[in-house]
XYZ file of C-alpha atoms in Angstrom:
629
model
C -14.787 7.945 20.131
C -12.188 7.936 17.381
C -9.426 5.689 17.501
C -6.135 6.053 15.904
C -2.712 3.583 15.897
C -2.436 1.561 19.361
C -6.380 1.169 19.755
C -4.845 -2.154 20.864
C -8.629 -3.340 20.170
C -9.243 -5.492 17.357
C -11.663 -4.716 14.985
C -14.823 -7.453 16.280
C -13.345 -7.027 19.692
C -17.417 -6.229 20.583
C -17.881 -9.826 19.892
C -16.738 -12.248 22.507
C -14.752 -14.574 21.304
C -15.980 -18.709 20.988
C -14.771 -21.443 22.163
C -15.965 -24.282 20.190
C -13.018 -26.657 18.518
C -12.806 -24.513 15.162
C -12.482 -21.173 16.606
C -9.986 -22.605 19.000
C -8.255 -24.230 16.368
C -8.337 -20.606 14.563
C -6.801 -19.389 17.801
C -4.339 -21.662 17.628
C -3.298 -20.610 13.767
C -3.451 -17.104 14.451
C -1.113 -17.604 17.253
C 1.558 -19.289 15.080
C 0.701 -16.569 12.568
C 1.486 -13.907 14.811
C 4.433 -15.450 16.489
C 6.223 -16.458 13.148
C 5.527 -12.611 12.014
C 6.797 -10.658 14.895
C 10.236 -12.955 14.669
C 10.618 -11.980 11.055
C 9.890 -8.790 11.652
C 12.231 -8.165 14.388
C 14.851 -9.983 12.121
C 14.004 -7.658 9.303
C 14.418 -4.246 12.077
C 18.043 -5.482 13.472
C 19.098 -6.029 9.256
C 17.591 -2.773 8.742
C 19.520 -1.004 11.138
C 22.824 -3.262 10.994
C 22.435 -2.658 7.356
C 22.201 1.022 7.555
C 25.237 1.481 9.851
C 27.639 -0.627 7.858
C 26.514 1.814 4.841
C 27.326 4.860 7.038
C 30.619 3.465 8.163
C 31.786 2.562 4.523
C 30.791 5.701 2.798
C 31.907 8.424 5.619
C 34.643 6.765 7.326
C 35.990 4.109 4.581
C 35.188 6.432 1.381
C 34.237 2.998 0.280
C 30.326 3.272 -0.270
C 28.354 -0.878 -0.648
C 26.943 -0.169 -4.190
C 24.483 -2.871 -3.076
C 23.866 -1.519 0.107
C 20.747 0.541 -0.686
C 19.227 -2.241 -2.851
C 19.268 -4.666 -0.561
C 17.891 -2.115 1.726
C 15.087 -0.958 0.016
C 14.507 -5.046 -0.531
C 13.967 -5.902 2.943
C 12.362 -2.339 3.633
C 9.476 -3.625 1.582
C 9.450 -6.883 3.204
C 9.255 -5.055 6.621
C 6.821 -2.994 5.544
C 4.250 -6.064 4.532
C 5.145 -8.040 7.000
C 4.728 -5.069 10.102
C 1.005 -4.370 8.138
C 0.687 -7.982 8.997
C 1.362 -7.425 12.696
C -1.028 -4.249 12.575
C -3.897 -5.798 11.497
C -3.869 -9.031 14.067
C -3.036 -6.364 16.552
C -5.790 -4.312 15.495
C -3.312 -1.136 15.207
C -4.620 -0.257 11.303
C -5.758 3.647 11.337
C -9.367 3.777 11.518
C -12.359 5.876 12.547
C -14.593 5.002 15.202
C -16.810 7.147 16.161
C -19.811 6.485 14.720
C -19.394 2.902 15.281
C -18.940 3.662 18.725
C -21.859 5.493 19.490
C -23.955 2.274 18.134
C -25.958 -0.041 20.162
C -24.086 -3.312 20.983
C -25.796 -5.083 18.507
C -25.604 -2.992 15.739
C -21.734 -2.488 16.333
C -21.508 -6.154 16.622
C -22.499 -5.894 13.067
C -20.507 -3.603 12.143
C -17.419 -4.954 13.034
C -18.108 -8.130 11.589
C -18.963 -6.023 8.297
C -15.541 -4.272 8.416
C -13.876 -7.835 8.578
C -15.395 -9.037 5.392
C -14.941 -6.387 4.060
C -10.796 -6.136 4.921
C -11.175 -9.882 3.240
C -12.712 -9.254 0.468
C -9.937 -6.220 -0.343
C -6.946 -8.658 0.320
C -8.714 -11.546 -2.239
C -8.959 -8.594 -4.576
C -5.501 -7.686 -4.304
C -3.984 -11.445 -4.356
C -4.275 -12.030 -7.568
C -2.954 -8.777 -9.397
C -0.263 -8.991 -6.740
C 0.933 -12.663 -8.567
C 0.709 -11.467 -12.012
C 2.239 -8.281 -11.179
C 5.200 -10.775 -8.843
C 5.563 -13.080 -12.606
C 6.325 -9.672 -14.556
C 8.738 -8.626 -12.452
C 10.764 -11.881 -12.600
C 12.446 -10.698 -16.273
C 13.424 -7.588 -14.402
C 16.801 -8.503 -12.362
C 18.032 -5.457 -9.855
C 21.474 -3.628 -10.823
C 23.661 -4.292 -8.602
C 22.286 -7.832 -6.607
C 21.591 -9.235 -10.082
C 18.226 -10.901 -8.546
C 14.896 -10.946 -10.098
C 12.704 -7.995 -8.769
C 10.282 -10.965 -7.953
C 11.967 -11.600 -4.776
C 10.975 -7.898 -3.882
C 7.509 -7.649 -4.842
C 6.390 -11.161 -3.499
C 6.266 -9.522 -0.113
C 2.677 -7.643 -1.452
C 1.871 -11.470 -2.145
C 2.898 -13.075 1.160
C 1.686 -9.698 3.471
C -1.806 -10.239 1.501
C -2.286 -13.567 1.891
C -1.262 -13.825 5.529
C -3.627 -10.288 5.917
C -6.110 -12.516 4.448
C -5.894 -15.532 6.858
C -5.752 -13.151 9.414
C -9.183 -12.051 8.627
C -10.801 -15.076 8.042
C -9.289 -16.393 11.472
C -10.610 -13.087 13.330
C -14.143 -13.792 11.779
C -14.163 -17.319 12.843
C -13.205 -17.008 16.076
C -15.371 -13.928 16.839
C -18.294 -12.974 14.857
C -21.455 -14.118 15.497
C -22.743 -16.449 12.519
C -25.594 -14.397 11.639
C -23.840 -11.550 11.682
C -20.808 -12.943 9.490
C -23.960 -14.224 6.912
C -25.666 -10.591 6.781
C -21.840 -9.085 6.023
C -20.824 -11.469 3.353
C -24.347 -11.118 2.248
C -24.078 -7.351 2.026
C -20.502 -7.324 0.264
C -21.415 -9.934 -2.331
C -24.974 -7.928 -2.979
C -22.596 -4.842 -3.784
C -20.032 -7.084 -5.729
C -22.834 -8.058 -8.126
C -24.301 -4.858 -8.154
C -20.875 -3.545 -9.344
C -20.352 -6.307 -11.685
C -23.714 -5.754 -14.279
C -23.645 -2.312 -13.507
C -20.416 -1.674 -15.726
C -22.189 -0.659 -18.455
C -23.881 1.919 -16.714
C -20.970 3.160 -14.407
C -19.316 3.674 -17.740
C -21.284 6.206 -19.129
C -21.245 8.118 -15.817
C -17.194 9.472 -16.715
C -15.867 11.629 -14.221
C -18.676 11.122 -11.762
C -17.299 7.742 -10.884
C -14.468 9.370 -9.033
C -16.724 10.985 -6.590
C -18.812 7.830 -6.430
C -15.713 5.344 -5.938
C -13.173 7.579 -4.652
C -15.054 10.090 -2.451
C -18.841 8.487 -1.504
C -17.283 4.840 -1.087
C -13.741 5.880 0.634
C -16.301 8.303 2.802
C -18.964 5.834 3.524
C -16.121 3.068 4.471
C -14.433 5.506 6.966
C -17.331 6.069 8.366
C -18.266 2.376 9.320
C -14.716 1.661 10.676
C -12.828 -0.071 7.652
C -8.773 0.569 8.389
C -8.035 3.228 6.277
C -5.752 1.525 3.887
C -8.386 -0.720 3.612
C -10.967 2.246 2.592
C -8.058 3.952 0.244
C -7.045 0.220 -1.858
C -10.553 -1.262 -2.000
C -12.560 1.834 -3.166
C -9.257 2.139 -6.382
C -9.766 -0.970 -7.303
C -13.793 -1.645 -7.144
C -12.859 1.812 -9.695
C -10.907 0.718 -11.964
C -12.678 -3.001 -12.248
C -16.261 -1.457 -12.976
C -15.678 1.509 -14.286
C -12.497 1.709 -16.208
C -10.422 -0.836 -18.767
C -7.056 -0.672 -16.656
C -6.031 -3.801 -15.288
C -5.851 -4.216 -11.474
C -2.085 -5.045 -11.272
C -1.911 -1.411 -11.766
C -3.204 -0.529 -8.020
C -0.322 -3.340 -7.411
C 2.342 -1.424 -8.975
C 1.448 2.026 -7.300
C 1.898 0.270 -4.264
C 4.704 -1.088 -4.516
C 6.258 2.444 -6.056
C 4.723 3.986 -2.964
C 6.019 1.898 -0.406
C 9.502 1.302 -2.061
C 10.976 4.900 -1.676
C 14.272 4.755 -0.003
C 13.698 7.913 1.943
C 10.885 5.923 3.043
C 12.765 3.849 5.062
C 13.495 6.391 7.799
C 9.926 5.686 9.310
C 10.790 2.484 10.648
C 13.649 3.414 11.918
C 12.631 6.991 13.362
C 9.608 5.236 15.130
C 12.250 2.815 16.871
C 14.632 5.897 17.730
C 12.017 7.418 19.408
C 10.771 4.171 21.627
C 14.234 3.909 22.755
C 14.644 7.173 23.684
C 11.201 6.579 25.854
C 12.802 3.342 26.709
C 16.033 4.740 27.602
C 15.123 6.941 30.081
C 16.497 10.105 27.875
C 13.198 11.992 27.702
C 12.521 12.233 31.377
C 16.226 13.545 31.500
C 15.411 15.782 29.128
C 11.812 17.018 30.951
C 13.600 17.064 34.431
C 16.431 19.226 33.375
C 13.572 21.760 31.738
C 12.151 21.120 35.435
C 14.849 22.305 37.075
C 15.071 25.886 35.117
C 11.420 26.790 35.197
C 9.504 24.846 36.898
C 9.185 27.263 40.041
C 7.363 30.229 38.178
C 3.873 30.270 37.494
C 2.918 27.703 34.833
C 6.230 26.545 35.023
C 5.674 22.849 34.394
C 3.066 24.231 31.683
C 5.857 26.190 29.842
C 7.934 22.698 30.525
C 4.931 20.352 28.956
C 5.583 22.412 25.877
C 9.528 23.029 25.759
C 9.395 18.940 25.900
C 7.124 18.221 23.384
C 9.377 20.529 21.102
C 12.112 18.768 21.846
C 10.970 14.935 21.474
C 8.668 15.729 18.578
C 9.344 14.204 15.447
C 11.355 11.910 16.070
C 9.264 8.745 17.288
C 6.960 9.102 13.935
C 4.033 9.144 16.279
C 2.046 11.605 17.950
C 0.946 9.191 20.484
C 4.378 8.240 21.458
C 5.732 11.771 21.870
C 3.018 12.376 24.128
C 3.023 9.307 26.108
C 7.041 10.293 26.410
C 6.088 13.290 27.890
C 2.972 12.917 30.252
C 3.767 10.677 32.462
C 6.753 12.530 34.094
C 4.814 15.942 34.274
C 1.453 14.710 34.564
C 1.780 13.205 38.731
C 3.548 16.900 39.746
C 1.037 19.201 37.685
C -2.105 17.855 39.764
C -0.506 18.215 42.708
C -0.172 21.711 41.895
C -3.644 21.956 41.796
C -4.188 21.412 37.285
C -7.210 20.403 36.315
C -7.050 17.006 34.737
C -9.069 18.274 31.067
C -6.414 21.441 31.356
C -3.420 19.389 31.572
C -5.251 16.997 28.646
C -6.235 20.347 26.175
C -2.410 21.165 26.963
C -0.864 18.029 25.961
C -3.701 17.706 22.674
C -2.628 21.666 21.640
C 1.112 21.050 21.979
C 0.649 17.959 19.909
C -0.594 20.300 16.828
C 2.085 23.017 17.595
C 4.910 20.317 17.095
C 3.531 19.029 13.468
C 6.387 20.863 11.927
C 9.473 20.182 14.132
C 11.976 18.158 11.951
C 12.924 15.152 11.400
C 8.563 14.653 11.441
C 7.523 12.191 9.650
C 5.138 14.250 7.121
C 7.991 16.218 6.674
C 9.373 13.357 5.060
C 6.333 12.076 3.605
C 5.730 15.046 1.620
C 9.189 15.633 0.313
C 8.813 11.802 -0.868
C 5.671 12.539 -2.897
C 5.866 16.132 -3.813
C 9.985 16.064 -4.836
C 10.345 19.317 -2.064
C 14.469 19.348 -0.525
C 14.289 17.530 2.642
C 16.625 19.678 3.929
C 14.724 22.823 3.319
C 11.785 21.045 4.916
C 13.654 20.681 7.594
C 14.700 24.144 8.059
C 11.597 25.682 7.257
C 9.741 23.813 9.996
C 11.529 25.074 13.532
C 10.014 28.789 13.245
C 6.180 27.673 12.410
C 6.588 25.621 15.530
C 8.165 28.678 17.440
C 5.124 30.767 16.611
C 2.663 27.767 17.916
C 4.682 27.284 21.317
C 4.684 31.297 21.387
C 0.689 31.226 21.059
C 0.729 27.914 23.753
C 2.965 30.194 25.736
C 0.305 33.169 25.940
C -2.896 31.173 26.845
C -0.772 29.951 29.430
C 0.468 32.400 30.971
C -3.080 34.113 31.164
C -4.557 31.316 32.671
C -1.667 30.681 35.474
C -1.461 34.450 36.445
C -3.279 33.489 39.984
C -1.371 29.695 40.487
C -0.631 28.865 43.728
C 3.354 28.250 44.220
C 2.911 27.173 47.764
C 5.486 24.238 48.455
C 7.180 24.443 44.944
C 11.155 25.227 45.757
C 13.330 27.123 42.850
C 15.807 24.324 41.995
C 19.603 25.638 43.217
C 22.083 26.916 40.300
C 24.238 23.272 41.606
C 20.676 20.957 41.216
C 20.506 23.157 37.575
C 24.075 22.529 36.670
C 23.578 18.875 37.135
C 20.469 18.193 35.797
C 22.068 19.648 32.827
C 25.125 17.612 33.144
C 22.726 14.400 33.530
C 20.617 15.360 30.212
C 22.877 16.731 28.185
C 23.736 13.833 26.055
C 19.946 13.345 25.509
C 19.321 16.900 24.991
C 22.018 17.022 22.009
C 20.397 14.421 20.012
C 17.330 15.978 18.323
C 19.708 18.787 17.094
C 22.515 16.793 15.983
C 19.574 14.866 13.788
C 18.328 18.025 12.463
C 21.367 19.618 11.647
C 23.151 16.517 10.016
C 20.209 16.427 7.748
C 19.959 20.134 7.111
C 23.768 20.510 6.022
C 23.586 18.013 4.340
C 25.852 15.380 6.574
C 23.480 12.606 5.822
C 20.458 11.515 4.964
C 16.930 11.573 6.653
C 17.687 7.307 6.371
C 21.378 7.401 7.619
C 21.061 9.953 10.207
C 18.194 7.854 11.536
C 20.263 4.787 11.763
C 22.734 6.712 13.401
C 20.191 8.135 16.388
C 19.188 4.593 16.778
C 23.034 3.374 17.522
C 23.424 6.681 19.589
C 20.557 6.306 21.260
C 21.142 2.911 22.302
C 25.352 2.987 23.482
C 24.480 6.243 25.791
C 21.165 5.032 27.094
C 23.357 1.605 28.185
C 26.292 2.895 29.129
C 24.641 6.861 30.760
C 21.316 6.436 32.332
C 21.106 2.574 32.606
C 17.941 2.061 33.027
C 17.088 0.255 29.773
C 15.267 -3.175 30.937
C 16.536 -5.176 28.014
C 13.498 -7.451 28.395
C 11.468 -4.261 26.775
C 14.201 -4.745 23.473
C 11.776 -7.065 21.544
C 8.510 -5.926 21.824
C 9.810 -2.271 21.071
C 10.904 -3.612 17.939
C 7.734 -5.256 16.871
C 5.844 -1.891 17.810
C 8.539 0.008 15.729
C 7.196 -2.673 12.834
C 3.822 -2.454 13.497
C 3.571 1.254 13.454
C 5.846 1.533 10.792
C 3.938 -1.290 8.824
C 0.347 0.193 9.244
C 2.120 3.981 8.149
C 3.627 2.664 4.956
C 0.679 0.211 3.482
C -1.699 3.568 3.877
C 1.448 5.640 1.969
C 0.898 2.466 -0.645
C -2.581 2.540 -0.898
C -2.842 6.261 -1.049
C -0.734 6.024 -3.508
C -2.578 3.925 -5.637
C -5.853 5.615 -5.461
C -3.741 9.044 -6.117
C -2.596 7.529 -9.260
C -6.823 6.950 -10.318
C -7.183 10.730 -9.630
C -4.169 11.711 -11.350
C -5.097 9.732 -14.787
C -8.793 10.368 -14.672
C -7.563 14.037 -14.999
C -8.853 15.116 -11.198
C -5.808 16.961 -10.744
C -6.638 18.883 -13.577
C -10.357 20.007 -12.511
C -8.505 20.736 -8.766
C -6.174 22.796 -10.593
C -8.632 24.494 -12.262
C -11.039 24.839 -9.498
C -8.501 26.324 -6.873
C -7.207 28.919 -9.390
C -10.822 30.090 -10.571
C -11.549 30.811 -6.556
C -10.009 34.177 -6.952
C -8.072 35.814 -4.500
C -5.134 34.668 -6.238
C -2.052 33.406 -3.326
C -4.244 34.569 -0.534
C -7.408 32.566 -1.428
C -5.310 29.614 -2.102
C -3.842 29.299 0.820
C -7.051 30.096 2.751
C -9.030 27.387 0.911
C -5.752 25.328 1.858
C -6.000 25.685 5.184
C -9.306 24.736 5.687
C -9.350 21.719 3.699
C -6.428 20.281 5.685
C -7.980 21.167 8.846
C -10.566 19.043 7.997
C -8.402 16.306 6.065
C -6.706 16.335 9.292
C -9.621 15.387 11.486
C -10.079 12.131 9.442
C -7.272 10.949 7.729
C -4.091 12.298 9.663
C -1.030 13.626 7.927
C 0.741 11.074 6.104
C -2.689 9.366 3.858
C -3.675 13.430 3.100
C -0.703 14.393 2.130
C -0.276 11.185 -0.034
C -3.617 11.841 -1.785
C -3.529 15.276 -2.344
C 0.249 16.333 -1.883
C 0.742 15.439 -5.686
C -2.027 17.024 -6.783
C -1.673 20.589 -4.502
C 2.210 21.505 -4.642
C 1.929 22.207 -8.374
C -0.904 24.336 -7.970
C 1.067 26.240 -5.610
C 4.228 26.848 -7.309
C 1.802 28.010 -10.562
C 0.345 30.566 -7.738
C 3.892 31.584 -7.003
C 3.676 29.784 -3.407
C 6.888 28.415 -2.158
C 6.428 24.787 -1.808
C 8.378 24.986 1.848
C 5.792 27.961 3.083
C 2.961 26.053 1.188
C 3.988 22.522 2.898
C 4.371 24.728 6.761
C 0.980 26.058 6.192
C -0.579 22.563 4.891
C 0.832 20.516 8.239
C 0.207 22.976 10.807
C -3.373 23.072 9.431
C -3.680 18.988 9.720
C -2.097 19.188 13.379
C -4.807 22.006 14.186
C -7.493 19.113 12.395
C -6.103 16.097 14.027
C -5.516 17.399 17.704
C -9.596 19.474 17.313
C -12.585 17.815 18.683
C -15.185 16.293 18.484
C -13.688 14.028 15.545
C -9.683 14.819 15.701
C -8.185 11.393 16.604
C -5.233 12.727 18.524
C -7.469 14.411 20.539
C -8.807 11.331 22.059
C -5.442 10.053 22.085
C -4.602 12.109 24.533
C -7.465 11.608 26.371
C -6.269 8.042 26.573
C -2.933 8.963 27.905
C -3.982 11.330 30.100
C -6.873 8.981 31.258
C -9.436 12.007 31.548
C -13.119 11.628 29.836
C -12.529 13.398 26.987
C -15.995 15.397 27.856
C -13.828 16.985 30.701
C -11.013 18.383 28.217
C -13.069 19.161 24.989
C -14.387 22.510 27.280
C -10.656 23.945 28.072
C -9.249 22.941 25.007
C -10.556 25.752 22.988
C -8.362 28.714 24.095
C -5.168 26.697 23.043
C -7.017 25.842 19.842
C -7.851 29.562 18.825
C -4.287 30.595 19.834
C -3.029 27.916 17.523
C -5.556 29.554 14.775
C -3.609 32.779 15.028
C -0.479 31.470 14.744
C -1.660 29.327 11.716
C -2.653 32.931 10.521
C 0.675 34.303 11.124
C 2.549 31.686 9.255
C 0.410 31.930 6.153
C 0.682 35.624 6.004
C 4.500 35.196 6.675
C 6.041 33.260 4.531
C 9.762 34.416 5.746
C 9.226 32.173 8.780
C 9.167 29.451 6.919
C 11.556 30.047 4.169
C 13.571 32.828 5.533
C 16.531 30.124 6.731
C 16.497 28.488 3.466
């Protein structure tokens, strides 16, 4: 099975955990580790936020914009993202593939996941001490308008790696097996001194070390369960250490440039926007009202399932949230109306891939970060590619609910309508009034954020009341978490896209895509099936990191528009990440839906080859995604 964010399993969770007086005593740290981290963290999410606000209030309704505001923003952003990597890793919510570690014997996996712990300690070791020197250099560099060393900013690589590290080292104490934990170091220090005499050699291979380092060793760590960011940040620097002169506080500095973009700082706060709208009770107002219109016709809570998920997507950050907003109140009624468990599943899964593009999404976002694309026209350009996907959605199911029994089901009265309506319409306004303060230009992706989260919270209080306010801190160390194990992958990426950039990779892509022929048509073919297949691994944000930077200009030499070019590239991911047998939001929601995934991988299909067609459509198309521009 392959596992995505909120596995909620640690990594050597196959291993029982001990009980002798050291392991409990590592319990014990861990424990104080963890507590101390989800305090600051929550700290850091309520500055965030208030921090945000007063911004908003002082620029648009004082004319009277904090010149400091967004550097002490971006300061604590960096903390918060550390610190809620941190959280991911003792919480064992770090992206990373499982299923080939899953299908081991118990042994073998036992193993395994003892292996991947090493391994995720010998990375932060590596990374601890380029993080100092790179922490010293920045002390002579003071920030413009707080005056304060950058040091105080970039420590927070320092402290997030060192408590990552104890982390580790407390997990593999407490649960791995001794003879397992001696075979793993034994195995990671055979490779470190095969790495270390082998410079010479690994020299004089050039340009093959890239696919050794970059593609064999990110591949092969995937495939054994490292975290991704782990895979991305160990596999750059084991590169640049034995096989290139650059000094390791480089892979330091990428990360820090990755992870520090102010646009950047929307995730955290789009993640928590879309838990309190969960939270809040706003979605289910949202999926009753969309009830209450069609939900008497054939398919009606079908056509529902995906009206919601068009609504509600985006704006959590995570796939897995928008779905679990969404299931459980149409999930209970579609059985009873006879749906097949693996049908509603393949539903929910296909959905989840028609809804990539619906602003404010996160790889939206991402890729106007890393690529320089208008936001805004991002924005714009993704509502119509997700039109044609819920069209396709729309077809299957009406061809497969032309004989559904409607026996029982009552047509809700034009009064029940008219007051569902009245009931949802504050939560039904607030996706739009995101998207459209964004796309004219109102505010930014950040600030508009900030501003759904204080929405969000006064109407879900004072409206539909049913906010339990003991739910208010662990939402906000999820929000972290999430946001924590998104951004140190962004970071990472980052880093190894910088070792691909300079060894002149981007070049020989370049090169490669343009000599395939077929001029805009072939590119965006060859497109298209890459990310489908980038998608099935590595999810949006770490592809479009990696290869973003390297694509984009291809596609503008092509005469691509980069908002058509970036519609095609994210509706191709959703189609990899939602596709079994290896997507992992597939098997996400399998987990929501609680249905062997077995069951849903046979009725998935259909939705999947509509979704192919429509993927076909928008590439051929490109006015549907830039014709609003």
């Amino acid at each position: 099975m392959t596992t995505t964010l909120h596995d909620g399993t640690p990594a050597s969770a196959a291993t029982p955990i001990r009980t002798n007086a050291i392991a409990r005593a590592a319990q014990r740290l861990e424990s104080a580790i963890q507590w101390s981290t989800e305090l600051l963290a929550v700290c850091l999410m309520v500055a965030e936020v208030s921090l945000l606000l007063t911004n908003v209030v002082f620029r648009y309704a004082l004319h009277d914009p904090l010149v400091w505001g967004d550097e002490l923003a971006s300061l604590l952003f960096i903390w918060l993202a550390m610190i809620g990597a941190v959280i991911a890793l003792q919480r064992g919510e770090h992206m990373r593939l499982t299923t080939f570690v899953a299908r081991m014997a118990p042994g073998a996996r036992a193993l395994c996941n003892t292996l991947t712990d090493v391994i995720t300690v010998a990375f932060v070791l590596l990374l601890i001490g380029p993080a100092w020197e790179y922490a010293q250099e920045e002390w002579a560099i003071t920030t413009p308008a707080l005056g304060i060393p950058n040091t105080f900013r970039v420590m927070s690589i320092v402290v997030g790696a060192a408590l990552m590290l104890a982390i580790a080292a407390l997990r593999l104490t407490e649960r791995a097996a001794p003879r397992d934990a001696a075979k793993s170091i034994a195995i990671v220090a055979g490779l470190a001194a095969v790495l270390y005499f082998a410079r010479p050699l690994l020299a004089a291979l050039g340009t093959f070390n890239l696919v050794l380092f970059l593609v064999i060793g990110v591949a092969t760590l995937v495939a054994i369960g490292v975290p991704i960011m782990v895979a991305f940040g160990l596999s750059t620097l084991a590169y640049l250490a034995s096989a290139t002169q650059a000094p390791l506080l480089i892979v330091v500095s990428r990360m820090d440039e990755g992870m520090s973009g102010i646009i950047l700082l929307a995730v955290p706060l789009f993640v928590l926007l879309g838990a309190l709208i969960e939270a809040m009770g706003m979605a289910r107002a949202m999926i009753r009202f969309l009830a209450s219109l069609i939900g008497h016709v054939r398919g009606g809570l079908s056509y529902v399932l995906v009206g919601a998920m068009y609504l509600v997507s985006g704006i959590s950050g995570s796939k897995v949230a928008d779905m679990a907003a969404v299931a459980p109140a149409l999930f209970p009624e579609m059985k009873n109306r006879g749906e097949d468990e693996g049908e509603l599943v393949s539903m929910l899964a296909a959905s989840g891939a028609m809804s990539e593009t619906i602003p404010p999404s996160l790889v939206l976002i991402t890729i106007g970060s890393v690529t320089g694309v208008s936001i805004a026209a991002l924005f714009t350009g993704g509502f119509m590619p997700a039109v044609i996907g819920a069209l396709a959605m729309v077809a299957v199911i009406f061809m497969k609910s032309r004989r559904q029994s409607l026996e029982g089901v009552r047509k809700a009265t034009p009064k029940e309508i008219g007051r569902a309506l009245t009931f949802a319409l504050p939560a039904v306004i607030l996706p739009f009034v995101i998207r459209a303060a964004v796309v004219e230009g109102v505010a930014t992706a950040t600030e508009v954020s900030a501003i759904g989260v204080a929405y969000t919270f006064i109407v879900g209080t004072l409206v539909y009341r049913e906010f339990d306010w003991k739910r208010l801190y662990p939402i906000l160390v999820e929000a972290a978490s999430l946001s924590g194990a998104i951004l140190i992958i962004i970071g990472c990426a980052t880093a190894m896209a910088w070792a691909l950039t300079q060894s002149g990779f981007s070049a020989h892509v370049a090169h490669l895509m343009t000599a395939l022929g077929g001029g805009k048509t072939g590119f965006l073919i060859v497109s298209a099936i890459a990310f489908v297949l980038l998608g099935s691994f590595l999810e949006g944000i770490p592809a479009i990191v990696l290869f973003g930077p390297l694509l984009f200009p291809v596609a503008r030499a092509l005469g691509v528009h980069e908002v058509h070019y970036a519609m095609v590239v994210i509706f191709s991911m959703g189609l990899g990440l939602f596709a079994p047998p290896i997507g992992v939001g597939y098997y996400a929601a399998c987990a929501i839906g609680k249905v062997d995934p077995d069951r849903a991988m046979k009725r998935i299909w259909p939705y999947l080859g509509a979704l192919i067609v429509a993927l076909v459509v928008i590439a051929a198309f490109p006015w549907l995604s830039i014709g609003f521009l």
